[in-house]
Amino acid sequence: MSNIRIIPRLDIKGPNLVKGIHLEGLRVLGKPEHFAKFYYENGADELIFQDVVASLYERNSLQDIISRTAREIFIPLTVGGGIRTLEDIRSVLRAGADKVSINTAAIKNPGFILEASRKFGSSTIVIAMECIRQEDGKYLVYTDNGREYTGIEATVWAKQAEEMGAGELLLTSVDKEGTGSGFDAVLTKTIADLVNIPVIAHGGAGSSDDVFNIIRDSGVDAVSIASVLHYQFIKGNKGGGDFSQEGNVSFLNSGKDFGKIKSCSLQQIKEQLLKNGIPTRN
Amino acid sequence: MSKKVVIIDYQLGNLFSVYQACLNEGIEAKTSSEKKTVEEADALILPGVGAFGDAMLSLKKYDLIEPIRDFAASGRPLFGICLGLQLLFSESEEFGSFKGLDLVKGTVKKFPTSSKNRGKVLVPQIAWNQIQEKKSWKTSPLQNLKNGEFMYFVHSYYVCPDTTAEILSQTSYADVTYCSSISKNNIFATQFHPEKSAKEGLKIYKNWIEKI
């Protein structure tokens, strides 16, 4: 087993860090730069930035945030959202990203994975899979933040993406995402067993127990987490500054708690893993 | 006068973070694929991501193979990163066999995709992994790092030097304990990415730059 990577995920809308449920209903949490720097300084193994509205509006507003962030953060950065062409990849990498994550454009044209991995190397190309469980128990992949039906089975797509040259799979359970009710272990184990490239489990973490459980139960070697870490950061930093520019800030202003989410720090997550014999950088 | 550090840009891989890491340590490096710039550098960084064969072809296309070899022979500091470490070796078994820069005797091999004890092995290795001191780090750019420090690795191939004299650190993955950094006279190179290895990685840049 590799050392487990814990990867905070930052969903971005315009200038703000946001968090939704099932990838929708976005609440503003603060400035992404502040969160990113904090996670870097507190032991994050990588960071994922996702422009959650890029696909919808066919824009990618992340570049400014990335180029500012990448100057002071020396861990791998993955950037996703609205990446459609080789030129898009090139410009995101030039802004300081190390990898890109692609969903919609790859499903529309799987050959894009091949082209992109040949051009930039497999390890640069992460395929994001937004999966929804169907009534018959099968999982299908969706695009545009879980909105658009494709009819493609997750297992079939995972295998195809690997064959086309994807370096990693970022596996999201849309059903679980933002709920804090734990990862989808069936989905995660099924995909992790199927492929020979790293799978990053994402969607559903509500506590450090959930992180430990999914690693133990599925054998993934990376986990991506948002709410659990963001809420911990907010508690300590009151949102980290000015966030009133755009979007739904009523949640932040309300002072409400975070429902099912038991927030904790990166350090606490890693300590729990190490204590249970799961190797990770510390 | 500040030293001219040149990052070789042969269109393979992302140089942004290498450049930023130098900048963070007070050096504004120049990225270039020009022979003349390489020849005139005070210190040279050879980065790289991707395939060994493509990289050698690209260095050949820019007419950089001899300039890099001459640079190494001149005694000025040369720093190879990731694929840039592998390229220093004699040859690689990647997709057949390719000749390298032959500055360090040895070969480049692929990780096995299964392990006796643990079954499936993921290749490439994309992970933080530990570096263990082999020969003394005292006068090397690893000098003030903790033995066993974590560094960030992304690779499918690893280097096997013919002799152990050059091996600075070793790392274990997929039942293989392999050479993860070397030093040989003015040449220093790492399989891991110090520019992606947080503060401990930046120390390596600082140490290397201080010796230029």
Coordinates of C-alpha atoms in Angstrom, one line a residue:
Chain A
M1 CA 0.0 0.0 0.0
S2 CA 1.2 3.5 -0.8
N3 CA 1.2 6.2 1.7
I4 CA -2.4 7.4 1.7
R5 CA -2.9 10.9 0.2
I6 CA -5.4 13.2 1.9
I7 CA -6.5 15.8 -0.6
P8 CA -8.7 18.8 0.4
R9 CA -11.0 19.7 -2.4
L10 CA -11.9 23.3 -3.0
D11 CA -15.0 23.9 -5.0
I12 CA -14.9 27.4 -6.6
K13 CA -17.6 29.6 -7.9
G14 CA -16.4 33.0 -9.1
P15 CA -14.0 34.3 -6.4
N16 CA -15.4 32.2 -3.6
L17 CA -15.0 28.8 -2.0
V18 CA -18.4 27.1 -2.0
K19 CA -19.8 23.9 -0.8
G20 CA -23.0 22.2 -2.0
I21 CA -25.0 19.0 -1.4
H22 CA -25.1 16.5 -4.2
L23 CA -22.9 19.0 -6.1
E24 CA -25.8 21.6 -5.9
G25 CA -27.2 24.3 -3.6
L26 CA -23.9 26.1 -3.2
R27 CA -23.1 28.0 0.0
V28 CA -20.3 30.5 0.1
L29 CA -17.6 29.6 2.7
G30 CA -14.8 32.1 2.1
K31 CA -11.8 32.8 0.0
P32 CA -10.2 29.8 -1.6
E33 CA -6.6 31.2 -1.3
H34 CA -7.0 31.3 2.5
F35 CA -8.2 27.7 2.7
A36 CA -5.5 26.5 0.3
K37 CA -2.7 28.1 2.2
F38 CA -4.0 26.8 5.5
Y39 CA -4.2 23.2 4.2
Y40 CA -0.8 23.5 2.6
E41 CA 0.7 24.5 5.9
N42 CA -1.1 21.8 7.8
G43 CA 0.0 18.8 5.9
A44 CA -2.3 18.4 2.9
D45 CA -0.7 16.0 0.4
E46 CA -2.2 17.6 -2.6
L47 CA -5.1 20.1 -3.4
I48 CA -7.9 19.8 -5.9
F49 CA -9.6 23.0 -7.2
Q50 CA -12.8 22.5 -9.0
D51 CA -14.7 25.3 -10.8
V52 CA -18.2 24.0 -10.1
V53 CA -20.0 26.3 -12.6
A54 CA -17.4 26.2 -15.5
S55 CA -19.1 23.4 -17.4
L56 CA -22.5 25.1 -17.1
Y57 CA -21.4 28.5 -18.3
E58 CA -18.6 27.3 -20.4
R59 CA -16.0 29.4 -18.7
N60 CA -13.1 28.8 -16.4
S61 CA -12.5 31.5 -13.9
L62 CA -10.0 29.6 -11.9
Q63 CA -6.9 30.7 -13.5
D64 CA -6.4 33.8 -11.5
I65 CA -6.9 31.9 -8.3
I66 CA -4.5 29.2 -9.4
S67 CA -1.7 31.5 -10.5
R68 CA -1.9 33.4 -7.2
T69 CA -2.1 30.2 -5.1
A70 CA 0.6 28.3 -7.0
R71 CA 3.3 30.9 -6.1
E72 CA 3.2 30.0 -2.4
I73 CA 2.0 26.4 -2.4
F74 CA 4.5 23.6 -3.2
I75 CA 2.4 20.5 -3.3
P76 CA 0.6 19.1 -6.4
L77 CA -2.4 21.0 -7.5
T78 CA -5.2 19.5 -9.6
V79 CA -7.5 21.8 -11.4
G80 CA -10.9 20.9 -13.0
G81 CA -14.0 22.4 -14.4
G82 CA -14.7 23.3 -18.0
I83 CA -11.6 21.9 -19.5
R84 CA -12.4 21.0 -23.1
T85 CA -9.3 21.4 -25.3
L86 CA -5.6 20.7 -25.3
E87 CA -5.2 24.5 -25.2
D88 CA -7.3 24.7 -22.0
I89 CA -5.0 22.1 -20.4
R90 CA -1.9 24.0 -21.5
S91 CA -3.2 27.3 -20.1
V92 CA -4.2 25.7 -16.7
L93 CA -0.8 24.1 -16.4
R94 CA 0.9 27.3 -17.3
A95 CA -1.0 29.0 -14.5
G96 CA 0.6 26.6 -12.1
A97 CA -1.5 23.5 -12.0
D98 CA 0.2 20.1 -12.0
K99 CA -2.7 18.0 -13.2
V100 CA -6.1 18.6 -14.7
S101 CA -9.3 16.8 -14.0
I102 CA -11.7 16.3 -16.9
N103 CA -15.2 14.9 -17.0
T104 CA -17.7 16.3 -19.6
A105 CA -15.2 16.7 -22.4
A106 CA -13.8 13.2 -21.9
I107 CA -17.3 11.6 -22.0
K108 CA -18.2 13.6 -25.1
N109 CA -15.0 12.5 -26.8
P110 CA -13.0 9.7 -25.1
G111 CA -10.2 10.2 -27.7
F112 CA -9.5 13.4 -25.8
I113 CA -8.1 11.4 -22.9
L114 CA -5.7 9.7 -25.3
E115 CA -4.6 13.0 -27.0
A116 CA -4.2 14.7 -23.6
S117 CA -2.2 11.9 -22.0
R118 CA 0.1 11.6 -25.0
K119 CA 0.7 15.3 -25.0
F120 CA 1.1 16.0 -21.3
G121 CA 1.8 12.6 -19.8
S122 CA -0.7 10.2 -18.1
S123 CA 0.2 11.5 -14.7
T124 CA -1.2 14.9 -15.6
I125 CA -4.6 13.6 -16.6
V126 CA -7.2 12.9 -14.0
I127 CA -10.6 11.7 -15.1
A128 CA -13.4 12.9 -12.8
M129 CA -16.3 10.5 -12.6
E130 CA -19.6 11.8 -11.1
C131 CA -21.5 8.6 -10.3
I132 CA -25.2 8.1 -9.3
R133 CA -26.6 4.8 -8.2
Q134 CA -29.6 3.5 -10.1
E135 CA -32.6 1.5 -8.9
D136 CA -31.1 -1.7 -10.2
G137 CA -27.9 -1.1 -8.2
K138 CA -25.8 -0.1 -11.2
Y139 CA -23.8 3.1 -11.1
L140 CA -23.9 5.5 -14.1
V141 CA -21.7 8.4 -14.8
Y142 CA -23.1 11.9 -15.2
T143 CA -21.7 15.2 -16.5
D144 CA -22.1 18.8 -15.5
N145 CA -22.1 18.3 -11.7
G146 CA -24.3 15.2 -11.8
R147 CA -27.0 16.9 -13.9
E148 CA -26.7 15.4 -17.3
Y149 CA -27.5 11.7 -17.9
T150 CA -25.1 9.8 -20.1
G151 CA -26.3 6.2 -19.7
I152 CA -22.7 5.0 -19.3
E153 CA -21.9 2.5 -16.6
A154 CA -19.2 3.6 -14.2
T155 CA -17.3 0.3 -14.5
V156 CA -17.2 0.5 -18.2
W157 CA -16.1 4.1 -18.2
A158 CA -13.4 3.6 -15.6
K159 CA -11.9 0.8 -17.6
Q160 CA -12.1 2.8 -20.8
A161 CA -10.6 5.9 -19.2
E162 CA -7.7 3.8 -17.9
E163 CA -7.1 2.3 -21.3
M164 CA -7.1 5.7 -23.0
G165 CA -4.3 6.8 -20.7
A166 CA -5.9 8.5 -17.6
G167 CA -3.4 8.7 -14.8
E168 CA -5.9 8.7 -11.9
L169 CA -9.6 8.6 -11.4
L170 CA -11.4 11.1 -9.1
L171 CA -14.4 9.1 -8.1
T172 CA -17.4 11.1 -6.8
S173 CA -20.5 9.6 -5.4
V174 CA -23.1 12.3 -6.2
D175 CA -25.6 10.6 -4.0
K176 CA -23.3 11.0 -1.0
E177 CA -21.5 14.3 -1.9
G178 CA -22.1 17.0 0.7
T179 CA -24.3 14.8 2.9
G180 CA -21.7 13.8 5.5
S181 CA -23.2 10.3 5.6
G182 CA -20.0 8.5 4.7
F183 CA -18.5 7.4 1.4
D184 CA -20.1 5.0 -1.0
A185 CA -18.0 1.9 -0.2
V186 CA -19.6 -0.3 -2.8
L187 CA -18.9 2.1 -5.7
T188 CA -15.4 2.9 -4.4
K189 CA -14.3 -0.7 -3.9
T190 CA -15.8 -1.8 -7.3
I191 CA -13.8 0.8 -9.2
A192 CA -10.6 0.5 -7.2
D193 CA -10.5 -3.3 -7.7
L194 CA -11.1 -2.8 -11.4
V195 CA -8.3 -0.5 -12.4
N196 CA -4.5 -0.4 -12.0
I197 CA -4.3 3.4 -11.6
P198 CA -4.9 5.3 -8.4
V199 CA -8.5 6.0 -7.4
I200 CA -9.3 9.1 -5.3
A201 CA -12.4 8.5 -3.3
H202 CA -14.7 11.6 -3.0
G203 CA -18.1 12.4 -1.7
G204 CA -19.7 11.9 1.6
A205 CA -17.0 12.3 4.3
G206 CA -18.6 13.5 7.5
S207 CA -15.9 12.6 10.0
S208 CA -12.4 11.3 10.2
D209 CA -14.0 7.8 10.9
D210 CA -15.5 7.9 7.4
V211 CA -12.0 8.5 5.9
F212 CA -10.5 5.7 7.8
N213 CA -13.4 3.4 6.9
I214 CA -13.3 4.0 3.2
I215 CA -9.5 3.3 3.1
R216 CA -9.9 0.1 5.1
D217 CA -12.9 -1.1 3.1
S218 CA -12.0 -0.2 -0.5
G219 CA -8.3 -0.1 -0.8
V220 CA -8.1 3.3 -2.4
D221 CA -4.9 5.2 -1.8
A222 CA -6.2 8.7 -1.9
V223 CA -9.2 10.4 -0.4
S224 CA -10.6 13.8 -1.2
I225 CA -12.4 15.8 1.5
A226 CA -14.2 19.1 1.6
S227 CA -16.8 19.9 4.3
V228 CA -15.0 18.2 7.2
L229 CA -11.9 20.3 6.7
H230 CA -13.6 23.5 5.6
Y231 CA -15.9 23.7 8.6
Q232 CA -13.0 23.1 10.9
F233 CA -11.1 26.0 9.2
I234 CA -14.2 28.3 9.5
K235 CA -14.6 27.6 13.2
G236 CA -11.0 28.6 13.7
N237 CA -10.9 31.5 11.3
K238 CA -14.4 32.9 10.9
G239 CA -14.3 32.3 7.1
G240 CA -11.0 33.8 6.5
G241 CA -11.9 37.3 5.3
D242 CA -14.0 39.0 2.7
F243 CA -16.5 36.8 1.0
S244 CA -19.4 39.1 0.3
Q245 CA -18.8 39.5 -3.4
E246 CA -21.0 36.9 -4.9
G247 CA -23.3 34.1 -4.1
N248 CA -25.3 32.7 -1.2
V249 CA -23.6 33.9 2.0
S250 CA -26.6 33.6 4.3
F251 CA -25.3 30.3 5.7
L252 CA -22.0 31.9 6.8
N253 CA -23.7 34.9 8.3
S254 CA -26.3 32.8 10.1
G255 CA -23.7 31.2 12.4
K256 CA -25.5 27.9 12.1
D257 CA -23.7 24.6 12.7
F258 CA -22.9 22.1 10.1
G259 CA -25.5 19.3 10.5
K260 CA -24.1 15.9 10.2
I261 CA -20.5 17.0 9.6
K262 CA -18.1 16.3 12.4
S263 CA -15.4 18.7 11.4
C264 CA -11.7 17.9 12.2
S265 CA -8.2 18.8 11.1
L266 CA -5.9 17.1 8.6
Q267 CA -3.7 16.3 11.5
Q268 CA -6.5 14.5 13.3
I269 CA -7.4 12.5 10.2
K270 CA -3.8 11.4 9.7
E271 CA -3.2 10.5 13.3
Q272 CA -6.2 8.2 13.2
L273 CA -4.9 6.5 10.1
L274 CA -1.4 6.1 11.5
K275 CA -2.8 4.8 14.8
N276 CA -4.7 2.1 12.8
G277 CA -1.6 1.0 10.8
I278 CA -2.5 2.9 7.6
P279 CA 0.7 4.6 6.3
T280 CA 0.5 8.3 5.4
R281 CA 2.9 11.2 5.4
N282 CA 3.0 13.0 8.7
Chain B
M1 CA 26.2 39.5 -9.3
S2 CA 23.5 36.9 -9.1
K3 CA 24.1 33.6 -10.7
K4 CA 22.5 32.5 -13.9
V5 CA 20.4 29.5 -13.2
V6 CA 18.9 28.0 -16.4
I7 CA 15.9 25.5 -16.4
I8 CA 16.1 23.5 -19.6
D9 CA 12.8 23.8 -21.4
Y10 CA 12.5 21.0 -24.0
Q11 CA 8.7 21.0 -24.0
L12 CA 8.3 18.1 -21.6
G13 CA 6.5 18.8 -18.4
N14 CA 5.5 21.7 -16.4
L15 CA 8.3 24.1 -15.4
F16 CA 6.2 26.5 -13.4
S17 CA 6.8 25.0 -10.0
V18 CA 10.5 24.5 -10.6
Y19 CA 10.7 28.2 -11.5
Q20 CA 8.6 29.2 -8.5
A21 CA 10.7 27.1 -6.2
C22 CA 13.9 28.9 -7.4
L23 CA 12.1 32.2 -7.0
N24 CA 11.1 31.3 -3.5
E25 CA 14.8 30.9 -2.7
G26 CA 15.7 34.2 -4.3
I27 CA 16.8 33.1 -7.8
E28 CA 15.0 34.2 -10.9
A29 CA 15.9 31.3 -13.2
K30 CA 15.7 31.5 -16.9
T31 CA 13.8 28.8 -18.8
S32 CA 15.3 28.1 -22.2
S33 CA 15.7 25.6 -24.9
E34 CA 18.6 27.5 -26.5
K35 CA 22.0 25.9 -26.7
K36 CA 23.8 29.2 -26.1
T37 CA 21.9 29.9 -22.9
V38 CA 22.6 26.5 -21.6
E39 CA 26.3 26.8 -22.4
E40 CA 26.5 30.1 -20.6
A41 CA 24.6 29.1 -17.4
D42 CA 26.3 29.1 -14.0
A43 CA 24.0 26.2 -13.0
L44 CA 21.6 24.0 -14.9
I45 CA 18.3 22.3 -14.0
L46 CA 17.1 19.4 -16.1
P47 CA 13.5 18.8 -15.2
G48 CA 11.1 16.5 -17.1
V49 CA 7.9 14.5 -17.0
G50 CA 6.9 11.8 -19.5
A51 CA 8.6 9.3 -21.6
F52 CA 12.4 8.7 -21.8
G53 CA 12.5 8.2 -25.5
D54 CA 10.5 11.3 -26.3
A55 CA 12.7 13.3 -24.0
M56 CA 15.9 12.2 -25.6
L57 CA 14.4 12.9 -29.1
S58 CA 13.4 16.4 -27.9
L59 CA 16.8 17.1 -26.5
K60 CA 18.3 16.0 -29.8
K61 CA 15.9 18.2 -31.7
Y62 CA 17.0 21.3 -29.7
D63 CA 20.7 20.2 -30.2
L64 CA 21.1 20.1 -26.4
I65 CA 22.7 16.6 -25.8
E66 CA 26.3 17.7 -26.3
P67 CA 25.8 21.0 -24.5
I68 CA 24.4 19.3 -21.4
R69 CA 27.2 16.7 -21.5
D70 CA 29.8 19.5 -21.9
F71 CA 28.2 21.5 -19.1
A72 CA 28.4 18.5 -16.8
A73 CA 32.1 18.0 -17.7
S74 CA 32.8 21.6 -16.9
G75 CA 32.2 21.1 -13.2
R76 CA 29.3 23.6 -12.9
P77 CA 26.3 22.4 -10.8
L78 CA 23.7 20.3 -12.7
F79 CA 20.4 19.3 -11.0
G80 CA 18.2 16.6 -12.6
I81 CA 14.6 16.1 -11.4
C82 CA 12.4 13.1 -12.0
L83 CA 12.8 12.2 -15.7
G84 CA 15.8 14.6 -15.6
L85 CA 17.5 12.1 -13.2
Q86 CA 16.7 9.1 -15.5
L87 CA 18.1 10.9 -18.6
L88 CA 21.5 11.2 -16.9
F89 CA 21.8 7.4 -17.1
S90 CA 23.3 5.2 -19.9
E91 CA 20.0 3.7 -21.1
S92 CA 16.4 2.9 -20.4
E93 CA 14.4 -0.2 -21.1
E94 CA 11.3 2.0 -21.8
F95 CA 9.5 0.8 -25.0
G96 CA 12.5 -1.1 -26.2
S97 CA 15.8 0.6 -25.4
F98 CA 16.9 4.2 -25.5
K99 CA 20.4 5.7 -25.0
G100 CA 20.6 8.4 -22.3
L101 CA 23.1 11.2 -21.6
D102 CA 25.4 8.6 -20.1
L103 CA 26.7 10.8 -17.4
V104 CA 26.0 8.1 -14.8
K105 CA 26.6 4.5 -15.6
G106 CA 23.5 2.4 -15.2
T107 CA 20.1 1.6 -16.5
V108 CA 16.4 2.7 -16.0
K109 CA 13.9 -0.1 -15.3
K110 CA 10.1 -0.3 -15.0
F111 CA 8.4 -1.1 -11.7
P112 CA 6.8 -4.6 -11.6
T113 CA 2.9 -4.3 -11.7
S114 CA 2.4 -7.0 -9.0
S115 CA 4.0 -7.7 -5.7
K116 CA 4.5 -11.1 -4.0
N117 CA 3.2 -9.9 -0.7
R118 CA 0.6 -7.3 -1.6
G119 CA -0.9 -8.3 -4.9
K120 CA -1.7 -5.5 -7.3
V121 CA 0.8 -2.6 -7.5
L122 CA -0.2 0.7 -9.0
V123 CA 2.1 2.0 -11.6
P124 CA 2.9 4.9 -11.8
Q125 CA 3.7 5.4 -8.2
I126 CA 1.9 8.6 -7.4
A127 CA 2.6 9.1 -3.7
W128 CA 4.6 10.7 -1.0
N129 CA 7.3 8.3 0.0
Q130 CA 10.3 8.3 2.3
I131 CA 13.9 8.8 1.4
Q132 CA 16.5 6.9 3.4
E133 CA 20.1 8.0 3.7
K134 CA 22.5 5.8 1.7
K135 CA 25.8 7.6 1.5
S136 CA 26.2 10.6 3.8
W137 CA 24.0 13.6 3.1
K138 CA 26.3 15.9 5.0
T139 CA 27.7 17.9 2.1
S140 CA 24.8 17.3 -0.3
P141 CA 21.6 19.3 -0.9
L142 CA 19.9 16.8 1.4
Q143 CA 22.1 17.9 4.2
N144 CA 19.6 19.2 6.8
L145 CA 16.8 16.8 6.0
K146 CA 15.5 14.2 8.3
N147 CA 16.5 10.6 7.4
G148 CA 13.1 9.1 6.2
E149 CA 11.7 12.5 5.1
F150 CA 8.6 12.3 2.8
M151 CA 9.0 13.5 -0.7
Y152 CA 6.5 13.5 -3.6
F153 CA 7.0 10.9 -6.4
V154 CA 5.3 10.4 -9.7
H155 CA 7.0 7.7 -11.8
S156 CA 6.8 4.3 -13.5
Y157 CA 10.5 3.8 -14.0
Y158 CA 13.4 3.9 -11.6
V159 CA 17.2 4.1 -11.9
C160 CA 19.8 1.4 -11.2
P161 CA 23.3 2.8 -11.0
D162 CA 26.1 0.3 -11.8
T163 CA 27.9 1.1 -8.6
T164 CA 26.4 2.2 -5.3
A165 CA 28.9 5.1 -4.9
E166 CA 26.5 7.7 -6.4
I167 CA 23.4 6.7 -4.4
L168 CA 22.4 9.4 -1.9
S169 CA 19.0 8.0 -0.9
Q170 CA 16.9 4.9 -1.4
T171 CA 13.2 4.5 -1.4
S172 CA 11.0 1.4 -1.4
Y173 CA 8.0 0.7 -3.6
A174 CA 6.4 -2.4 -5.0
D175 CA 9.0 -4.7 -3.3
V176 CA 11.8 -2.7 -4.9
T177 CA 14.3 -0.7 -2.9
Y178 CA 15.6 1.7 -5.5
C179 CA 17.9 4.7 -5.8
S180 CA 15.8 7.9 -5.3
S181 CA 18.6 10.5 -5.5
I182 CA 22.2 10.6 -6.6
S183 CA 25.2 12.8 -6.4
K184 CA 28.3 12.5 -8.5
N185 CA 30.8 15.4 -8.3
N186 CA 28.9 18.4 -9.6
I187 CA 25.8 16.4 -10.5
F188 CA 22.8 16.1 -8.2
A189 CA 19.5 14.5 -9.1
T190 CA 16.3 13.3 -7.6
Q191 CA 13.6 11.0 -8.7
F192 CA 11.1 12.9 -6.5
H193 CA 9.9 16.4 -7.0
P194 CA 11.4 18.7 -4.4
E195 CA 9.3 21.6 -5.8
K196 CA 6.2 19.6 -5.0
S197 CA 7.4 18.3 -1.6
A198 CA 6.3 21.2 0.6
K199 CA 8.8 23.0 2.9
E200 CA 11.2 20.1 3.2
G201 CA 11.5 20.0 -0.6
L202 CA 12.2 23.7 -0.8
K203 CA 15.1 23.2 1.6
I204 CA 16.7 21.1 -1.1
Y205 CA 16.4 24.0 -3.5
K206 CA 17.9 26.3 -0.9
N207 CA 20.8 24.0 -0.2
W208 CA 21.5 23.5 -3.9
I209 CA 21.3 27.2 -4.7
E210 CA 23.6 28.1 -1.8
K211 CA 26.4 25.9 -3.3
I212 CA 26.3 27.5 -6.8

